[in-house]
Amino acid sequence: MRLAIDAVAAKVETAAGPFSGIAPADLAPAVAGVDLDTPLPDTAAALAELESVYLRDAVYFHHPKYAAHLNCPVVIPALVGEAILSAVNSSMDTWDQSAGATLIEQRLIRWTADRLGLGPQADGVFTSGGSASNQQALLIARNRAVAALRTDPGHKGRRLPELLGGLRIFASEASHFSIRKSASMLGLGYDAVIPVPCDANRRMDMQALEAAMSASAARGERAMAVVATAGTTDFGSIDPLLQTARLAEEHGAWLHVDAAYGGGLITSRRHRHLLDGIGAADSVTVDYHKTFFQPVSSSALLVREAAMLGHVTYYADYLNPESAARDAIPNQVDKSIQTTRRFDALKLWLTLRIMGADGVGALLDAAIDLAAATGELVEADPDFDTAAPVQLSTLVFRYRPAGPDGRKVDEETSDALNLHIRRALSASGKALVAGTTVAGRHFLKFTLLNADTTLEDMRQILALIRRAGADYLAGAAA
Ligand SMILES: *Cc1c(COP(=O)(O)O)cnc(C)c1O
């Protein structure tokens, strides 16, 4: 363990860039060449080998020039937790495999629910990630809708597939793809999700939601759930939470708030108000492994009514018999779609006990401030176009400088230019930025979650973008 700590600490301290720029084909032979049937003499030798098959070319999220996806540098108290939870190896299904750990997870669920304002009946469970949390929320919503349909005389005797056919989920066109994937896994199909248009700031348009829900009801469909996103993956936009809650209630739909990204705002003194209204949700997804600076994996699903978790309860005689529930022995497996499960809560526990919630919030605030300052830089520069104002900690923009004739290059040229820039930066390893499309056009994206990144770092990344763009245009002209 000590050798490993030294190796990784040296790596993190000395990383010259966020990435080596290596291509998959150049790394594959080293991995393929390892003889897995012949062990090395000792740990030191294995760590030396690991350098060449992994550590040398890994992508380092703590590096200030990493500005691509929603990955965070991790806080050290959480790493301490990671080592301990793996060493003890508690499994969060039943008390007899997780004594103490179950109580710690429950305290952190309570803490999160209180900060979200979900009320005294709230409960929840840790999951492996936002996609899993979203899936469980929609599973609960589906089972609740089916239970309601079964009490409806008009649906008496109908089989499950027939009942599922009419269920619909409403989510903005900027919502996360795991909503559609969940619908597919829940037997509803991708088309059960009705995409709702967004306003200019990429928030779900409330008039469009109202119209979509009314039209769906008129077709005889049933609104199973409305998903509001608190922090869209591309734009950081937060849907109007209270208005969405009102519309969901009018239609008897479950309101799920996907706060996988924005959830960390509950620790921010300065930006917590952005989540106002989230307490009206029936369920909320929070990813600790994004804006709480925790190592992967760490996420939770919270519900306003603890009893709703009963939609995933299954009693197994060997594990969690009903008699245990009667004896009030606490367990988390009754609330989870997993069985054996990591004690990820310990990482957040030690983070709160060592840094405090304010310490986490200050890191997030720094990222939000940096994104705002970067947004001002980019907006003031005529060579860049932005897709939406900066919200939370992302910026979606594209490089579109003037061509030789003094007019901005055309949209197609800008598409090619921005695709090239992203690839060129990655191949150089000097900086990593993400890409996305907006209305069919190719854009670049900064996702900022690193409190150590400075505005000067961002200026340097923008300079690298310009240089890669200029090289491309010079090459295209030649
Ligand atoms: C990241 C993200 C997810 C998925 O979370 P994972 O932890 O990657 O599974 C879901 N919704 C939103 C809005 C996200 O940003």
Short mmCIF file of N, CA and C and ligand atoms in Angstrom, two decimals, residues 70 128-134 174-179 229-234 258-262 285 287 289-290 296 298-299, ligand 1:
data_model
loop_
_atom_site.label_atom_id
_atom_site.label_comp_id
_atom_site.label_asym_id
_atom_site.label_seq_id
_atom_site.Cartn_x
_atom_site.Cartn_y
_atom_site.Cartn_z
N LEU A 70 -17.56 15.86 -16.92
CA LEU A 70 -17.97 16.09 -15.53
C LEU A 70 -17.20 15.18 -14.58
N SER A 128 -24.57 3.34 -7.56
CA SER A 128 -23.27 3.37 -8.23
C SER A 128 -23.08 4.61 -9.09
N GLY A 129 -24.16 5.38 -9.34
CA GLY A 129 -24.00 6.55 -10.20
C GLY A 129 -25.34 7.16 -10.54
N GLY A 130 -25.27 8.30 -11.22
CA GLY A 130 -26.49 9.01 -11.58
C GLY A 130 -27.40 8.20 -12.49
N SER A 131 -26.81 7.44 -13.38
CA SER A 131 -27.64 6.64 -14.29
C SER A 131 -28.43 5.60 -13.50
N ALA A 132 -27.78 4.98 -12.52
CA ALA A 132 -28.46 3.98 -11.69
C ALA A 132 -29.51 4.66 -10.81
N SER A 133 -29.20 5.85 -10.28
CA SER A 133 -30.18 6.56 -9.45
C SER A 133 -31.40 6.93 -10.29
N ASN A 134 -31.16 7.44 -11.50
CA ASN A 134 -32.29 7.79 -12.37
C ASN A 134 -33.12 6.57 -12.70
N ALA A 174 -32.62 18.59 -23.25
CA ALA A 174 -31.25 18.65 -22.72
C ALA A 174 -31.05 17.66 -21.57
N SER A 175 -32.06 16.83 -21.29
CA SER A 175 -31.93 15.88 -20.17
C SER A 175 -30.91 14.80 -20.50
N HIS A 176 -30.49 14.09 -19.48
CA HIS A 176 -29.43 13.08 -19.66
C HIS A 176 -29.95 11.83 -20.37
N PHE A 177 -29.12 11.21 -21.18
CA PHE A 177 -29.58 10.05 -21.97
C PHE A 177 -29.98 8.86 -21.11
N SER A 178 -29.55 8.87 -19.83
CA SER A 178 -29.92 7.74 -18.97
C SER A 178 -31.43 7.69 -18.72
N ILE A 179 -32.13 8.82 -18.94
CA ILE A 179 -33.59 8.80 -18.81
C ILE A 179 -34.18 7.91 -19.91
N THR A 229 -34.25 18.60 -14.80
CA THR A 229 -32.81 18.46 -14.61
C THR A 229 -32.28 19.69 -13.86
N ALA A 230 -31.56 19.44 -12.78
CA ALA A 230 -30.93 20.54 -12.03
C ALA A 230 -29.44 20.47 -12.35
N GLY A 231 -29.09 21.10 -13.46
CA GLY A 231 -27.72 21.03 -13.94
C GLY A 231 -27.64 20.08 -15.13
N THR A 232 -27.98 20.60 -16.33
CA THR A 232 -27.87 19.72 -17.49
C THR A 232 -26.40 19.46 -17.79
N THR A 233 -26.13 18.27 -18.33
CA THR A 233 -24.76 17.84 -18.51
C THR A 233 -23.99 18.79 -19.44
N ASP A 234 -24.65 19.29 -20.48
CA ASP A 234 -23.95 20.17 -21.40
C ASP A 234 -23.92 21.63 -20.93
N ASP A 258 -33.33 15.30 -11.63
CA ASP A 258 -32.00 14.76 -11.87
C ASP A 258 -30.98 15.85 -11.53
N ALA A 259 -30.49 15.79 -10.29
CA ALA A 259 -29.48 16.77 -9.84
C ALA A 259 -28.12 16.10 -9.75
N ALA A 260 -27.85 15.17 -10.68
CA ALA A 260 -26.56 14.48 -10.68
C ALA A 260 -25.42 15.50 -10.69
N TYR A 261 -25.60 16.57 -11.45
CA TYR A 261 -24.57 17.59 -11.57
C TYR A 261 -24.80 18.69 -10.52
N GLY A 262 -26.02 19.24 -10.47
CA GLY A 262 -26.27 20.40 -9.61
C GLY A 262 -26.39 20.08 -8.13
N THR A 285 -31.93 12.66 -7.80
CA THR A 285 -30.62 12.01 -8.01
C THR A 285 -29.51 12.99 -7.65
N ASP A 287 -25.19 13.08 -7.50
CA ASP A 287 -23.92 12.38 -7.75
C ASP A 287 -22.84 12.99 -6.87
N HIS A 289 -19.97 11.83 -6.81
CA HIS A 289 -18.71 11.75 -7.56
C HIS A 289 -18.59 12.82 -8.66
N LYS A 290 -19.45 13.82 -8.61
CA LYS A 290 -19.26 14.98 -9.48
C LYS A 290 -18.96 16.21 -8.62
N VAL A 296 -15.12 8.05 -7.96
CA VAL A 296 -16.12 7.15 -8.52
C VAL A 296 -16.06 5.84 -7.74
N SER A 298 -20.02 7.07 -6.39
CA SER A 298 -20.73 7.55 -5.23
C SER A 298 -21.90 8.43 -5.68
N SER A 299 -23.08 7.91 -5.47
CA SER A 299 -24.29 8.61 -5.90
C SER A 299 -25.40 8.22 -4.95
C1 LIG B 1 -23.51 12.62 -15.15
C2 LIG B 1 -24.99 12.72 -15.25
C3 LIG B 1 -25.79 11.57 -15.15
C4 LIG B 1 -25.22 10.19 -15.11
O1 LIG B 1 -24.51 9.97 -13.96
P1 LIG B 1 -23.41 8.81 -13.89
O2 LIG B 1 -22.91 8.94 -12.51
O3 LIG B 1 -22.41 9.13 -14.95
O4 LIG B 1 -24.10 7.53 -14.17
C5 LIG B 1 -27.15 11.75 -15.13
N1 LIG B 1 -27.70 12.97 -15.24
C6 LIG B 1 -26.96 14.09 -15.37
C7 LIG B 1 -27.64 15.42 -15.50
C8 LIG B 1 -25.57 13.99 -15.39
O5 LIG B 1 -24.83 15.10 -15.56
#
